[in-house]
Short mmCIF file of C-alpha atoms and ligand atoms in Angstrom, two decimals:
data_model
loop_
_atom_site.label_atom_id
_atom_site.label_comp_id
_atom_site.label_asym_id
_atom_site.label_seq_id
_atom_site.Cartn_x
_atom_site.Cartn_y
_atom_site.Cartn_z
CA MET A 446 -13.41 20.03 -19.39
CA SER A 447 -13.25 21.37 -15.93
CA GLU A 448 -17.03 21.10 -16.28
CA GLU A 449 -16.45 17.37 -16.49
CA PRO A 450 -16.72 15.60 -13.17
CA ILE A 451 -13.63 14.14 -11.60
CA PRO A 452 -13.15 10.81 -13.37
CA ARG A 453 -13.74 7.55 -11.54
CA ALA A 454 -10.71 5.31 -11.38
CA ARG A 455 -11.00 1.53 -11.40
CA LEU A 456 -9.89 -0.74 -8.57
CA GLN A 457 -8.04 -3.83 -9.74
CA ALA A 458 -6.92 -6.77 -7.63
CA LEU A 459 -3.10 -6.92 -7.64
CA ARG A 460 -1.84 -10.47 -7.23
CA LEU A 461 1.89 -10.96 -6.73
CA ASP A 462 3.77 -13.81 -5.01
CA TRP A 463 5.20 -11.63 -2.26
CA LEU A 464 1.76 -10.22 -1.43
CA ASP A 465 0.19 -13.69 -1.40
CA ASP A 466 3.01 -15.03 0.79
CA ALA A 467 2.44 -12.26 3.33
CA GLY A 468 -1.34 -12.56 3.20
CA VAL A 469 -1.62 -8.87 2.23
CA GLU A 470 -4.34 -7.96 -0.25
CA VAL A 471 -3.94 -5.01 -2.61
CA GLY A 472 -6.53 -3.13 -4.61
CA LEU A 473 -4.67 -1.11 -7.26
CA LEU A 474 -6.39 2.18 -8.03
CA ARG A 475 -5.73 2.74 -11.73
CA LEU A 476 -5.42 6.51 -12.05
CA ASP A 477 -3.17 5.80 -15.04
CA GLU A 478 -6.26 4.71 -16.98
CA VAL A 479 -8.51 7.72 -16.49
CA ASP A 480 -7.33 9.69 -19.51
CA PRO A 481 -4.78 8.98 -22.25
CA LEU A 482 -3.14 12.40 -21.81
CA LEU A 483 -4.30 13.93 -18.52
CA SER A 484 -3.28 10.76 -16.82
CA GLY A 485 -2.69 9.63 -13.26
CA ASN A 486 -2.77 11.88 -10.23
CA LYS A 487 -2.19 14.91 -12.54
CA ARG A 488 -5.80 14.81 -13.69
CA TYR A 489 -6.93 15.14 -10.07
CA LYS A 490 -4.32 17.70 -8.98
CA LEU A 491 -5.12 19.92 -11.98
CA HIS A 492 -8.87 19.73 -11.60
CA GLY A 493 -9.27 22.75 -9.32
CA TYR A 494 -6.77 24.85 -11.27
CA LEU A 495 -8.60 24.16 -14.54
CA ARG A 496 -11.91 25.05 -12.91
CA GLN A 497 -10.49 28.29 -11.54
CA ARG A 498 -9.11 29.24 -14.94
CA GLU A 499 -12.48 28.70 -16.51
CA ALA A 500 -14.27 30.64 -13.78
CA THR A 501 -11.91 33.63 -14.00
CA GLY A 502 -11.53 33.54 -17.77
CA ALA A 503 -7.73 33.66 -17.49
CA PRO A 504 -6.23 33.34 -21.00
CA GLY A 505 -3.71 30.73 -19.88
CA LEU A 506 -1.81 28.90 -17.18
CA ILE A 507 1.91 29.03 -16.31
CA SER A 508 3.71 26.31 -14.41
CA LEU A 509 7.12 24.78 -14.01
CA GLY A 510 8.95 21.47 -13.93
CA GLY A 511 11.79 19.34 -15.23
CA PRO A 512 12.32 18.04 -18.77
CA HIS A 513 10.42 14.80 -17.97
CA SER A 514 7.65 16.48 -15.99
CA ASN A 515 4.40 14.53 -15.96
CA HIS A 516 2.73 17.63 -14.58
CA LEU A 517 3.75 19.93 -17.45
CA HIS A 518 2.79 17.19 -19.89
CA ALA A 519 -0.74 16.99 -18.48
CA LEU A 520 -1.06 20.79 -18.28
CA ALA A 521 0.06 21.26 -21.89
CA ALA A 522 -2.35 18.52 -23.02
CA ALA A 523 -5.21 20.21 -21.14
CA GLY A 524 -4.43 23.55 -22.81
CA ARG A 525 -4.36 21.96 -26.24
CA ARG A 526 -7.58 20.05 -25.66
CA HIS A 527 -9.56 22.91 -24.15
CA GLY A 528 -8.16 25.82 -26.08
CA PHE A 529 -6.21 27.86 -23.54
CA ALA A 530 -2.58 28.92 -23.67
CA THR A 531 0.08 27.26 -21.53
CA VAL A 532 3.57 28.37 -20.53
CA GLY A 533 6.17 25.95 -19.13
CA LEU A 534 9.20 27.14 -17.14
CA LEU A 535 11.77 24.39 -17.40
CA ARG A 536 14.63 23.37 -15.15
CA GLY A 537 18.07 23.24 -16.72
CA GLU A 538 19.45 24.02 -20.16
CA PRO A 539 17.51 23.48 -23.39
CA ARG A 540 17.37 19.84 -24.42
CA THR A 541 15.02 17.52 -26.19
CA THR A 542 13.30 14.70 -24.37
CA PRO A 543 10.14 12.87 -25.46
CA THR A 544 8.26 14.97 -22.88
CA VAL A 545 9.68 18.27 -24.16
CA ALA A 546 8.85 17.27 -27.74
CA ASP A 547 5.24 16.69 -26.66
CA LEU A 548 5.09 20.00 -24.78
CA GLU A 549 6.10 21.76 -27.97
CA ALA A 550 3.65 19.73 -30.05
CA PHE A 551 0.85 20.65 -27.63
CA GLY A 552 1.72 24.31 -28.18
CA MET A 553 3.15 25.10 -24.74
CA ARG A 554 5.47 28.13 -24.72
CA LEU A 555 8.72 26.98 -23.13
CA HIS A 556 11.32 28.98 -21.21
CA TRP A 557 14.46 27.26 -19.97
CA LEU A 558 15.53 28.79 -16.65
CA GLY A 559 18.87 27.02 -16.14
CA TYR A 560 19.47 25.40 -12.76
CA GLY A 561 20.10 28.57 -10.76
CA GLY A 562 17.11 30.30 -12.32
CA TYR A 563 14.93 27.35 -11.44
CA ARG A 564 16.15 27.36 -7.84
CA ALA A 565 14.95 30.97 -7.61
CA ARG A 566 11.32 29.83 -7.99
CA HIS A 567 10.67 30.12 -4.27
CA GLN A 568 11.91 33.71 -4.05
CA PRO A 569 9.43 36.51 -3.64
CA GLY A 570 8.84 38.24 -6.94
CA PHE A 571 9.60 35.16 -9.07
CA TRP A 572 6.06 34.89 -10.40
CA ARG A 573 5.60 38.64 -10.80
CA VAL A 574 8.09 38.65 -13.68
CA TRP A 575 6.18 35.94 -15.53
CA GLN A 576 2.80 37.48 -14.84
CA ARG A 577 4.06 40.75 -16.32
CA ARG A 578 5.21 38.87 -19.37
CA TYR A 579 1.94 36.93 -19.70
CA PRO A 580 -0.75 39.31 -18.41
CA GLY A 581 -3.78 37.65 -16.87
CA PHE A 582 -2.24 34.18 -16.84
CA ALA A 583 -2.66 32.23 -13.61
CA CYS A 584 0.22 30.32 -12.00
CA VAL A 585 -0.02 26.66 -11.06
CA PRO A 586 2.53 25.59 -8.42
CA GLU A 587 5.20 23.03 -9.28
CA GLY A 588 3.76 19.53 -9.67
CA GLY A 589 0.18 20.85 -9.44
CA GLY A 590 0.82 21.37 -5.73
CA GLY A 591 -0.90 23.60 -3.22
CA LEU A 592 -4.18 23.07 -1.41
CA THR A 593 -6.16 23.36 -4.66
CA GLY A 594 -4.17 20.42 -6.03
CA ALA A 595 -4.63 18.37 -2.87
CA LEU A 596 -8.37 18.99 -2.74
CA GLY A 597 -8.69 17.56 -6.25
CA CYS A 598 -7.38 14.24 -4.89
CA ALA A 599 -9.58 14.07 -1.77
CA PRO A 600 -12.64 12.69 -3.66
CA LEU A 601 -10.67 9.52 -4.43
CA VAL A 602 -11.41 8.40 -0.87
CA ALA A 603 -15.18 8.38 -1.42
CA GLN A 604 -14.71 6.86 -4.90
CA VAL A 605 -12.87 3.90 -3.45
CA GLN A 606 -15.31 3.53 -0.58
CA ALA A 607 -18.17 3.32 -3.07
CA GLN A 608 -16.39 0.59 -5.05
CA LEU A 609 -15.53 -1.67 -2.11
CA PRO A 610 -18.74 -3.76 -2.07
CA GLY A 611 -18.41 -4.56 -5.80
CA PHE A 612 -14.74 -5.33 -5.20
CA GLY A 613 -15.66 -7.84 -2.51
CA TRP A 614 -13.97 -6.00 0.37
CA PRO A 615 -15.91 -5.08 3.51
CA ASP A 616 -13.43 -2.24 4.12
CA HIS A 617 -9.74 -1.48 3.75
CA HIS A 618 -6.96 -0.61 6.16
CA GLY A 619 -5.13 2.22 4.42
CA TRP A 620 -3.48 3.70 1.36
CA TRP A 621 -0.04 3.29 -0.20
CA LEU A 622 1.27 5.64 -2.87
CA ALA A 623 4.36 7.31 -4.31
CA VAL A 624 5.14 10.78 -3.00
CA GLY A 625 6.85 13.64 -4.81
CA THR A 626 5.60 16.95 -3.43
CA GLY A 627 3.15 15.26 -1.03
CA THR A 628 0.13 16.95 -2.60
CA THR A 629 -1.71 13.74 -3.55
CA LEU A 630 -1.01 12.23 -0.14
CA ALA A 631 -2.30 15.35 1.61
CA GLY A 632 -5.50 15.13 -0.46
CA LEU A 633 -6.05 11.53 0.63
CA VAL A 634 -5.37 12.44 4.27
CA ILE A 635 -7.97 15.22 3.96
CA GLY A 636 -10.44 12.82 2.31
CA GLU A 637 -9.90 10.18 4.98
CA ASP A 638 -10.42 12.71 7.78
CA GLY A 639 -8.64 10.49 10.30
CA ARG A 640 -10.35 7.21 9.38
CA ARG A 641 -7.52 5.27 7.73
CA PRO A 642 -3.78 5.90 7.47
CA VAL A 643 -2.07 6.99 4.26
CA TYR A 644 1.47 5.65 3.67
CA GLY A 645 3.66 7.61 1.28
CA ALA A 646 6.77 6.15 -0.39
CA LEU A 647 9.16 9.06 -0.92
CA ALA A 648 10.47 9.13 -4.50
CA GLY A 649 13.06 11.75 -3.50
CA PRO A 650 15.40 12.18 -0.55
CA VAL A 651 13.91 12.46 2.93
CA THR A 652 15.66 15.82 3.29
CA HIS A 653 13.50 17.47 0.63
CA GLY A 654 11.09 18.88 3.17
CA VAL A 655 8.07 16.89 1.99
CA GLY A 656 6.92 16.33 5.57
CA ALA A 657 6.88 20.09 6.21
CA GLN A 658 5.03 20.64 2.96
CA VAL A 659 2.33 18.07 3.84
CA ALA A 660 2.01 19.60 7.31
CA ARG A 661 1.55 23.05 5.71
CA LEU A 662 -1.19 21.80 3.39
CA LEU A 663 -3.04 20.10 6.25
CA ASP A 664 -2.68 23.19 8.40
CA GLU A 665 -4.02 25.39 5.60
CA HIS A 666 -7.02 23.09 5.46
CA GLY A 667 -7.44 23.27 9.25
CA ARG A 668 -6.49 19.66 9.92
CA PRO A 669 -3.95 18.27 12.38
CA ASP A 670 -0.66 17.01 10.99
CA GLU A 671 -1.45 13.31 11.39
CA GLY A 672 -3.00 10.32 9.64
CA TYR A 673 -0.03 9.55 7.40
CA ARG A 674 3.49 8.15 7.43
CA LEU A 675 6.32 8.88 4.97
CA VAL A 676 8.54 5.93 4.08
CA PRO A 677 12.01 6.43 2.52
CA ALA A 678 11.98 4.91 -0.98
CA ALA A 679 14.34 7.08 -3.06
CA ARG A 680 17.06 4.40 -3.32
CA ARG A 681 19.81 6.10 -5.39
CA GLY A 682 17.98 9.43 -5.57
CA PHE A 683 15.07 11.07 -7.31
CA GLY A 684 14.75 9.93 -10.92
CA ARG A 685 17.51 7.35 -10.57
CA ALA A 686 16.84 3.72 -11.34
CA ASP A 687 19.17 0.94 -10.20
CA ASP A 688 19.31 -2.57 -11.62
CA GLU A 689 17.27 -4.10 -8.82
CA LEU A 690 14.50 -1.55 -9.35
CA LEU A 691 14.45 -2.10 -13.11
CA ALA A 692 14.38 -5.90 -12.69
CA PHE A 693 11.59 -5.61 -10.10
CA MET A 694 9.64 -3.34 -12.45
CA ALA A 695 9.97 -5.77 -15.37
CA ASP A 696 8.98 -8.76 -13.20
CA THR A 697 5.99 -6.94 -11.75
CA GLU A 698 4.80 -5.70 -15.12
CA ARG A 699 4.95 -9.24 -16.45
CA ALA A 700 3.40 -10.95 -13.44
CA ALA A 701 0.58 -8.44 -12.89
CA ARG A 702 0.16 -7.27 -16.49
CA ILE A 703 0.31 -3.62 -15.52
CA PRO A 704 2.48 -0.82 -16.90
CA LEU A 705 4.82 0.91 -14.44
CA GLU A 706 7.57 3.52 -14.61
CA PRO A 707 10.69 3.69 -12.45
CA VAL A 708 10.48 7.19 -10.97
CA TYR A 709 7.34 6.79 -8.88
CA THR A 710 5.15 3.72 -9.31
CA ALA A 711 7.75 0.92 -9.45
CA LYS A 712 9.68 2.54 -6.59
CA ALA A 713 6.53 2.73 -4.50
CA LEU A 714 5.74 -0.96 -5.07
CA LEU A 715 9.30 -2.03 -4.31
CA ALA A 716 9.18 -0.01 -1.09
CA LEU A 717 5.92 -1.76 -0.22
CA ARG A 718 7.56 -5.15 -0.73
CA GLU A 719 10.37 -4.05 1.61
CA GLU A 720 7.95 -2.81 4.28
CA ILE A 721 6.04 -6.07 4.10
CA ALA A 722 9.31 -8.00 4.42
CA ARG A 723 10.01 -5.96 7.59
CA GLY A 724 6.69 -7.19 8.95
CA ARG A 725 5.00 -3.76 8.92
CA PHE A 726 1.69 -5.14 7.57
CA ALA A 727 0.05 -8.13 9.21
CA ALA A 728 -1.56 -10.95 7.24
CA GLY A 729 -5.14 -9.97 6.47
CA THR A 730 -4.26 -6.32 5.74
CA ARG A 731 -6.14 -4.85 2.76
CA LEU A 732 -4.39 -1.89 1.16
CA ILE A 733 -5.37 0.48 -1.62
CA VAL A 734 -2.25 1.14 -3.70
CA VAL A 735 -2.57 4.13 -6.01
CA HIS A 736 -1.19 3.80 -9.54
CA THR A 737 -0.34 7.47 -9.95
CA GLY A 738 0.40 7.19 -13.69
CA GLY A 739 3.47 8.96 -15.10
CA LEU A 740 3.82 6.45 -17.91
CA GLN A 741 4.66 9.13 -20.49
CA GLY A 742 7.92 9.68 -18.61
CA ARG A 743 9.22 6.17 -19.16
CA ARG A 744 9.85 6.80 -22.85
CA ALA A 745 13.16 8.44 -21.94
CA LEU A 746 14.36 5.47 -19.93
CA ALA A 747 16.02 3.54 -22.75
CA GLY A 748 17.96 6.56 -23.92
CA GLU A 749 19.24 7.76 -20.55
CA ALA A 750 20.63 4.68 -18.79
CA GLY A 751 18.15 4.77 -16.00
CA ALA A 752 18.62 8.39 -14.94
CA LEU A 753 15.49 10.42 -15.59
CA ARG A 754 16.56 13.77 -14.20
C1 PLP B 838 3.53 9.42 -11.63
C2 PLP B 838 3.61 10.24 -10.40
N1 PLP B 838 3.39 9.64 -9.24
C3 PLP B 838 3.48 10.32 -8.07
C4 PLP B 838 3.77 11.66 -8.06
C5 PLP B 838 3.87 12.37 -6.76
O1 PLP B 838 2.74 13.14 -6.52
P1 PLP B 838 2.81 14.32 -5.46
O2 PLP B 838 3.72 15.35 -6.02
O3 PLP B 838 1.41 14.78 -5.37
O4 PLP B 838 3.36 13.75 -4.20
C6 PLP B 838 3.99 12.34 -9.26
C7 PLP B 838 4.29 13.79 -9.30
O5 PLP B 838 3.37 14.56 -9.43
C8 PLP B 838 3.92 11.61 -10.47
O6 PLP B 838 4.14 12.20 -11.66
#
């Protein structure tokens, strides 16, 4: 599959009252549509890691995440589809969520690390233990992060540029997307190479060091730490959905006929509405908003009273 080219995502005009009122045009980049299982930005962030695995002949890939992780879901699906082993290191105590049930069904070997054990993931030697246990397996950073993950997202810039004439836009003025680790945003900043700004709506608290992480990725790629802005959007915290957010998500899904989920995509759109209300984007602005996918994660919403942690 890694032989497959990076899939081309469709641009769709997003028409909503509050965008029309402000005279802001949005082209929604539907990464959620590119693959039923390796969906959203995960397909792009995993691309380089899947290629490397194929090139090195590693028997499998190990990564880590929470019990709703879109990243582990995509990784496990890739392993199942392309016949390599996958190992998932999970945050917290053993529990069943729709995501975890899928990971098991895809054949991923799961290890629950507890909360303390998961916090130790940044310590030197953490990966050595798992590489000893699974000889030859390669490790994929949390969330498909790292420069390899970011570089898988950079081609989206050229993809969008190529679609603009058919979309009826002479050009656009920047990007808007949800940010978790900042990997996807860093990839777009690299792809833009200083041409247009990338605005990132932070799904988690501002204190989580995402800015430093983006700066590190850009530095590793030899680029200055500029060309983007991070906008607070976490509301009640990462993975927490309040009533206003859920109502906004339902209204937007109905009005635009698009599927959303509360952790990333609905939060990012609500943050965009708030930025527009603050007058941050002038009438006539044309923005590319990235639908980063994550729809598998919304299955848990009904059962967990809006807290997907
Ligand atoms: C649906 C969705 N949107 C956005 C993000 C954030 O992406 P990144 O971690 O690259 O900032 C994630 C996490 O990977 C995600 O699952």
